[in-house]
PDB file of C-alpha atoms in Angstrom:
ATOM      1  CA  UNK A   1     -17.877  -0.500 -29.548  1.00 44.00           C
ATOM      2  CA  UNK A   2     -20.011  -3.814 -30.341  1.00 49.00           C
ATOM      3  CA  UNK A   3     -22.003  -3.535 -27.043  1.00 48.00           C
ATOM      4  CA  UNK A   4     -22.292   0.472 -26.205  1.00 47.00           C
ATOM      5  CA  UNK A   5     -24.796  -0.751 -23.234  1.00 47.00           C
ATOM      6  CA  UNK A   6     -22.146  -2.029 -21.215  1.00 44.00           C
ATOM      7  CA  UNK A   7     -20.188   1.294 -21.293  1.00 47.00           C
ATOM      8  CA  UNK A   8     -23.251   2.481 -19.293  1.00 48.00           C
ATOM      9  CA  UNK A   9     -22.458   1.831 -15.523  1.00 49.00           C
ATOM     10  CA  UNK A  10     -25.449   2.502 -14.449  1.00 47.00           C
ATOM     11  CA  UNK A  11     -27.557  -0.066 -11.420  1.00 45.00           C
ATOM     12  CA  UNK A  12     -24.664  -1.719 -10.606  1.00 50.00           C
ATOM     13  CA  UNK A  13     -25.119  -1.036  -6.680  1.00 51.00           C
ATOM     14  CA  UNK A  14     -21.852  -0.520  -4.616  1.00 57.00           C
ATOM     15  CA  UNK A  15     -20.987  -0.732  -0.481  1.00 71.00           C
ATOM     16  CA  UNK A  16     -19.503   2.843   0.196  1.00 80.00           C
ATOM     17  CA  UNK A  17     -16.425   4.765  -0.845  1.00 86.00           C
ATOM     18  CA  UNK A  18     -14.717   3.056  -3.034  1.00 87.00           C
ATOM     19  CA  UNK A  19     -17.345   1.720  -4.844  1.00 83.00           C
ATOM     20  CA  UNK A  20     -18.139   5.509  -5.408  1.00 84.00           C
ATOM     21  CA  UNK A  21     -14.639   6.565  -6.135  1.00 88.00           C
ATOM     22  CA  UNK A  22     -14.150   4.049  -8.659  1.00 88.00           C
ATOM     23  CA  UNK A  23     -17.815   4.152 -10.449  1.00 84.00           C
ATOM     24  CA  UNK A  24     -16.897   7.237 -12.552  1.00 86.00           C
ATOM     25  CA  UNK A  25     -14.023   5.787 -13.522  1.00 90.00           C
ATOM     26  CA  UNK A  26     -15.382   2.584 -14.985  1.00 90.00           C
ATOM     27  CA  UNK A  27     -18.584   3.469 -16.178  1.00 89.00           C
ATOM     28  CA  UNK A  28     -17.416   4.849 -19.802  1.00 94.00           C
ATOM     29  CA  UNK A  29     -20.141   7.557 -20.074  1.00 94.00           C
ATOM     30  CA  UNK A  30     -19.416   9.670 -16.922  1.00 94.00           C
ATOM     31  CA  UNK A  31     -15.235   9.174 -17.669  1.00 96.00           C
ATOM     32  CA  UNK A  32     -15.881  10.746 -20.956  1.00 97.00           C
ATOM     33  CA  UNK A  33     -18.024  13.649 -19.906  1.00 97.00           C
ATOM     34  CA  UNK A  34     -16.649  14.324 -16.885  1.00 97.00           C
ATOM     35  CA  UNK A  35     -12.695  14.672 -18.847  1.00 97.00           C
ATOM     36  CA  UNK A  36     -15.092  16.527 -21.793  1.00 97.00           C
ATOM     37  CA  UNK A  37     -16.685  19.030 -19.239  1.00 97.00           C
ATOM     38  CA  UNK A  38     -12.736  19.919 -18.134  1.00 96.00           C
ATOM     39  CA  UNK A  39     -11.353  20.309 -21.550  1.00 95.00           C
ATOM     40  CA  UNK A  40     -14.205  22.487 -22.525  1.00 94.00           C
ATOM     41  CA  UNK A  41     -14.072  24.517 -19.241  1.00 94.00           C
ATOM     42  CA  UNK A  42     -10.269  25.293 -21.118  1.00 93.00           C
ATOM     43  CA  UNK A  43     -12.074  26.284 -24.400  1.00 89.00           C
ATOM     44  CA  UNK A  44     -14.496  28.417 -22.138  1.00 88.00           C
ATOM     45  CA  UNK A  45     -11.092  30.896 -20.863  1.00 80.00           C
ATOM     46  CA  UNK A  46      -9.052  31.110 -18.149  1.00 71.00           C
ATOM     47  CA  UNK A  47     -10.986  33.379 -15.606  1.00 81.00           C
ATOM     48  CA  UNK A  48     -14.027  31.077 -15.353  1.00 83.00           C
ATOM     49  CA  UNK A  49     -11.907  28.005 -15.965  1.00 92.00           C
ATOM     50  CA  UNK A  50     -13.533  26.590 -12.872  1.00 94.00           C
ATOM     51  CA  UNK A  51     -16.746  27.709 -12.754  1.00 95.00           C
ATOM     52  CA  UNK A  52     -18.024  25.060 -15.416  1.00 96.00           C
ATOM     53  CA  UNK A  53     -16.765  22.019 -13.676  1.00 97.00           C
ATOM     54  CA  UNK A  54     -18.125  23.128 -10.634  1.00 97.00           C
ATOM     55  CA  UNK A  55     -21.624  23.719 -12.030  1.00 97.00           C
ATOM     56  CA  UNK A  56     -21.618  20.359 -12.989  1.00 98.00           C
ATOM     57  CA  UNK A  57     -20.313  18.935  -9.499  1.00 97.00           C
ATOM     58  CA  UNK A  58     -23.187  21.546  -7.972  1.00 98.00           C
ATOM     59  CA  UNK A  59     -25.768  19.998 -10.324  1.00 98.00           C
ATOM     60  CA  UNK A  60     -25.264  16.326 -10.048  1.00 97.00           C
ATOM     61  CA  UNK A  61     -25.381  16.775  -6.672  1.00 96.00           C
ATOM     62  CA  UNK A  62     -29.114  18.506  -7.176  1.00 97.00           C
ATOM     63  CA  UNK A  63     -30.220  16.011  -9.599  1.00 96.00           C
ATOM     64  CA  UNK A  64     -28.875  12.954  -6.991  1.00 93.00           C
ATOM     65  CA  UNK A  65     -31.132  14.828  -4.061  1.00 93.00           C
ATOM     66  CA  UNK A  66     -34.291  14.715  -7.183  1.00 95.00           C
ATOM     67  CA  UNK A  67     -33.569  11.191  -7.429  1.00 93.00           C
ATOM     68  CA  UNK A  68     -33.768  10.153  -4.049  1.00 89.00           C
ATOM     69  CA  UNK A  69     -36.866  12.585  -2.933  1.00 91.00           C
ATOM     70  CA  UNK A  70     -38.534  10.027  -5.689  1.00 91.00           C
ATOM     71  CA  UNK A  71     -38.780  12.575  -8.769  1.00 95.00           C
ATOM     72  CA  UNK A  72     -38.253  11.165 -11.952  1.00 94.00           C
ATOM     73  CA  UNK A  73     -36.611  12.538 -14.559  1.00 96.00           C
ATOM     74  CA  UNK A  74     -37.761  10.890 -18.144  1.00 95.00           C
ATOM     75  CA  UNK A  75     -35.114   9.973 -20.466  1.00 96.00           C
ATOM     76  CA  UNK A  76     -32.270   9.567 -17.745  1.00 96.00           C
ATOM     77  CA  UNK A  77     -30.551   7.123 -19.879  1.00 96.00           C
ATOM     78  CA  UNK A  78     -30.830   9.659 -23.184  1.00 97.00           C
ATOM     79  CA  UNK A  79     -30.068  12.991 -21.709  1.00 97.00           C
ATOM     80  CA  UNK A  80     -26.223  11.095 -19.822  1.00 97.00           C
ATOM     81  CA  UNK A  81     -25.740   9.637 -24.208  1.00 97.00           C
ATOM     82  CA  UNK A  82     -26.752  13.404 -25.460  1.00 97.00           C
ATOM     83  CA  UNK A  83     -24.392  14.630 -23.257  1.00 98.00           C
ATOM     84  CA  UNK A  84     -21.085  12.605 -24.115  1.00 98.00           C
ATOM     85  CA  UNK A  85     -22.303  13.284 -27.800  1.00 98.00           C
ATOM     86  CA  UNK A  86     -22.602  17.219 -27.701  1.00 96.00           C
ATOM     87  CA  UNK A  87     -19.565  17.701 -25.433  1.00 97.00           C
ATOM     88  CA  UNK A  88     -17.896  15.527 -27.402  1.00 97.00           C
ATOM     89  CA  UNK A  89     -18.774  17.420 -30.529  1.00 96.00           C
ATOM     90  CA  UNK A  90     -17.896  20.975 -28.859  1.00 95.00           C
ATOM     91  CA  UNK A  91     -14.434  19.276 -28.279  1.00 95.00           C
ATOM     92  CA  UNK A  92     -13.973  18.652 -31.947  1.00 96.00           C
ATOM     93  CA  UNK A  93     -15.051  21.855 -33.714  1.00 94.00           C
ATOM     94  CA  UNK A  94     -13.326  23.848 -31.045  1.00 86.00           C
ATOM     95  CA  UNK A  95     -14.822  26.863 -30.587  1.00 82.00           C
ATOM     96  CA  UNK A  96     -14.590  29.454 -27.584  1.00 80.00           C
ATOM     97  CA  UNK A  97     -18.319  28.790 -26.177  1.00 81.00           C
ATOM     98  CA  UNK A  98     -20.080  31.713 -24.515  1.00 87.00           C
ATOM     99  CA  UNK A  99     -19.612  30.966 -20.513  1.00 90.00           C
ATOM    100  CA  UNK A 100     -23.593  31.260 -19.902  1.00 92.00           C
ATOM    101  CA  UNK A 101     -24.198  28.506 -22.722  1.00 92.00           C
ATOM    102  CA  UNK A 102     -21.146  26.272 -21.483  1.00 93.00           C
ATOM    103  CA  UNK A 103     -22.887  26.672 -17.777  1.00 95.00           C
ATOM    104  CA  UNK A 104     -26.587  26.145 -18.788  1.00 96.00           C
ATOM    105  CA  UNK A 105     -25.745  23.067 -20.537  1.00 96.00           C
ATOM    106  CA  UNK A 106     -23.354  21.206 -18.070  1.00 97.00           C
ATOM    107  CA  UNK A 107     -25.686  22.128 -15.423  1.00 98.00           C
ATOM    108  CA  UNK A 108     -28.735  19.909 -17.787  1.00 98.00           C
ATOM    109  CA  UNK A 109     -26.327  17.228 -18.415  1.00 97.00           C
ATOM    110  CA  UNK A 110     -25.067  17.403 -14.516  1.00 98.00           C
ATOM    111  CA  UNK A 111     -28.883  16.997 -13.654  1.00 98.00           C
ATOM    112  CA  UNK A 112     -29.489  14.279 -15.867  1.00 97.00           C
ATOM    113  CA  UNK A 113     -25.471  12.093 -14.512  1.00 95.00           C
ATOM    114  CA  UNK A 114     -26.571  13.059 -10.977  1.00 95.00           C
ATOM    115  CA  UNK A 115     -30.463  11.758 -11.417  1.00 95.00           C
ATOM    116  CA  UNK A 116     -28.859   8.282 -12.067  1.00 91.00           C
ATOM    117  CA  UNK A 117     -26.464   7.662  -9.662  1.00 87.00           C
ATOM    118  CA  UNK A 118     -29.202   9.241  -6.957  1.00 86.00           C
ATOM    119  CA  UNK A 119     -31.238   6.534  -8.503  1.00 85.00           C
ATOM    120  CA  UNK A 120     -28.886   3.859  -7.505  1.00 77.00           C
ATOM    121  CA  UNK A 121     -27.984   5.417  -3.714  1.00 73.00           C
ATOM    122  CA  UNK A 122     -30.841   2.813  -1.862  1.00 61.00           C
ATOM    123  CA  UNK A 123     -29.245  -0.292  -3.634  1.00 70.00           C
ATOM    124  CA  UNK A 124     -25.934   0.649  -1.778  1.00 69.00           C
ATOM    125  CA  UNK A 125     -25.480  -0.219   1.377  1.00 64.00           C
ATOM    126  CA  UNK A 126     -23.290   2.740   2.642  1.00 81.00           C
ATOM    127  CA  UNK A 127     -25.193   5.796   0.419  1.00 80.00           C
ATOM    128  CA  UNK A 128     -23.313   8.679   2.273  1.00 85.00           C
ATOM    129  CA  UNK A 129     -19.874   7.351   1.270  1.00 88.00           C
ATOM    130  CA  UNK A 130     -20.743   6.279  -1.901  1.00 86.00           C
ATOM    131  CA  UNK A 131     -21.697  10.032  -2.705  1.00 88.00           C
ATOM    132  CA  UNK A 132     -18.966  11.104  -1.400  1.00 91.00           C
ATOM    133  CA  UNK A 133     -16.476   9.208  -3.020  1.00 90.00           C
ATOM    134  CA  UNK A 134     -18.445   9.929  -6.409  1.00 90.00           C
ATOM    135  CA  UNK A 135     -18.042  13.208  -6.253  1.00 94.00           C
ATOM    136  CA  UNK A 136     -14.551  13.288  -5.319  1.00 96.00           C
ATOM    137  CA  UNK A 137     -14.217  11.218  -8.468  1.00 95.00           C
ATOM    138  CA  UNK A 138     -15.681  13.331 -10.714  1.00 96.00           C
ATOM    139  CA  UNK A 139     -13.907  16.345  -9.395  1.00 97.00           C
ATOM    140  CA  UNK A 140     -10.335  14.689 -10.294  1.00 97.00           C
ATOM    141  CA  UNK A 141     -11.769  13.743 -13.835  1.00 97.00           C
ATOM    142  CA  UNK A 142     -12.832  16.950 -14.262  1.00 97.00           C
ATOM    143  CA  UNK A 143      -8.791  18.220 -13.178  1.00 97.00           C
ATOM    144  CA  UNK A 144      -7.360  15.621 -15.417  1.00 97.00           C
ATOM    145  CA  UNK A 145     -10.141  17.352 -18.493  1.00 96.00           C
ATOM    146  CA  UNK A 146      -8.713  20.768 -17.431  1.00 95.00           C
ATOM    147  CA  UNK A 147      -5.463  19.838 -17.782  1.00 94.00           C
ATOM    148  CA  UNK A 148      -5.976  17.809 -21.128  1.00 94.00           C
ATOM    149  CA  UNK A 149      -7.144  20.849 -22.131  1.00 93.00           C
ATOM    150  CA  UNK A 150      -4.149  23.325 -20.979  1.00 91.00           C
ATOM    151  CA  UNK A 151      -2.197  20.800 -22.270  1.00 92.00           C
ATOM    152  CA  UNK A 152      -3.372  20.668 -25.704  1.00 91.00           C
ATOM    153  CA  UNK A 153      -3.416  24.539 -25.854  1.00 86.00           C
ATOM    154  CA  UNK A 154       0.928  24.910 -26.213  1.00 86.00           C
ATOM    155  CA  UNK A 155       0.621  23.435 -29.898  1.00 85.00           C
ATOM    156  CA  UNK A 156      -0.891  23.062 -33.089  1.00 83.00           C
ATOM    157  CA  UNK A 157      -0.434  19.341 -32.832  1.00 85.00           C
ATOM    158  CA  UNK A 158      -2.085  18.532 -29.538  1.00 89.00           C
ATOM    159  CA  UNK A 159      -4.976  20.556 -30.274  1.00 89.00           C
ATOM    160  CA  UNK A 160      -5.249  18.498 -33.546  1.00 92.00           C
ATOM    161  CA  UNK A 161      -5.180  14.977 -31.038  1.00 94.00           C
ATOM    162  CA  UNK A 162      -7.535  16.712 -28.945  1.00 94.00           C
ATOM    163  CA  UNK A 163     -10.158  17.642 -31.307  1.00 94.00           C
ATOM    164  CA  UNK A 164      -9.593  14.096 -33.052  1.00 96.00           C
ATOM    165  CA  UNK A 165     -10.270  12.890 -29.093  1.00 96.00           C
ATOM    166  CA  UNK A 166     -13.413  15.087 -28.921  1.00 97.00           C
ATOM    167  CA  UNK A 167     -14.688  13.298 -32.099  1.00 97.00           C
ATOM    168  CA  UNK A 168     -14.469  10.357 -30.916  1.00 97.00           C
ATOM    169  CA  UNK A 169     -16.281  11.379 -27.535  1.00 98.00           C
ATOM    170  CA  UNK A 170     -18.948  12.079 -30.188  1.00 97.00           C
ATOM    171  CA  UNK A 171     -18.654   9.196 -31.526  1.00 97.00           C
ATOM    172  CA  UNK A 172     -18.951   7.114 -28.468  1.00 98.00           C
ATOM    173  CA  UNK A 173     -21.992   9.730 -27.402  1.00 97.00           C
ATOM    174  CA  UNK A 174     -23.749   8.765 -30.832  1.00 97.00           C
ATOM    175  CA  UNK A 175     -23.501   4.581 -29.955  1.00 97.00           C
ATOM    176  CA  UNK A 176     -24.664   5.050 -25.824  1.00 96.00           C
ATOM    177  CA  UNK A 177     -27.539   7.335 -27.856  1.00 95.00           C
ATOM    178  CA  UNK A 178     -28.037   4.617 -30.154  1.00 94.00           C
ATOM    179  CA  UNK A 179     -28.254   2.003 -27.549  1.00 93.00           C
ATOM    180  CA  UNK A 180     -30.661   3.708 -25.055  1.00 92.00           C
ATOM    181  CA  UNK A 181     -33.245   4.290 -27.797  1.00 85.00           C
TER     182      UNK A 181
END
């Protein structure tokens, strides 16, 4: 909490697969949106339970492939903080989210996550791996959200923890924000 900047994992190079695989899990901003996008996909409904992680998973990879054609993307850094903050905040007030608007912003915030690990893919020695291993990673956090989410859906009391949990996703969105500006 003293030093938000070092929750952000991002230019720390890698060799290959697992340095891919375990990225997401250590870089604090991707874990917490990547669980957020799942639990919200659970606020979204059941029939298009999946259709909002895999946006995001379609998207990073797109904004990866930006990245490494050379295209920047202004406020990388911002945009990743902006979207811990607001999924975060979605979390906590709990409210069913229209599908299209869930979509259309986890695809922006999937562009933004996937701009900055394309970014990183010529400091690694083994890109294709890497890649591969990242996205496999962010596909299981984005299981583990959906389940979270199912989870927290059988009682009053869980879905109290969980909207405490998305507040503090907020919270933690609000001091990467705070350190990237």
């Amino acid at each position: 909490l003293f030093l938000p900047s070092t929750a952000l994992a991002h230019n720390i190079g890698g060799s290959g697969l697992l340095s891919g695989l375990s990225h997401p899990l250590f870089g604090l901003d991707h874990l917490l949106a990547m669980v957020a996008v799942g639990v919200i996909s659970t606020q979204v409904g059941k029939k298009t339970v999946w259709k909002v992680p895999a946006t995001f998973v379609a998207f990073m990879i797109i904004g990866g492939f930006l990245a490494i054609s050379g295209l920047p993307l202004p406020g990388v850094e911002i945009g990743i903080a902006l979207s811990v903050l607001i999924l975060g905040v979605a979390i906590a007030l709990h409210k069913t989210t229209p599908t299209t608007l869930a979509i259309l912003f986890v695809a922006i915030f999937a562009i933004f996550h996937g701009h900055a690990h394309g970014s990183e893919m010529p400091l690694i020695a083994n890109a294709e791996l890497y890649a591969l291993g990242f996205v496999s990673s962010t596909t299981l956090l984005h299981i583990a959200g959906v389940l979270i989410g199912h989870f927290a859906k059988k009682t009053q009391v869980t879905q109290g923890v969980l909207r405490f949990a998305g507040a503090g996703v907020g919270l933690m969105g609000f001091l990467f924000l705070f350190s990237v500006i």
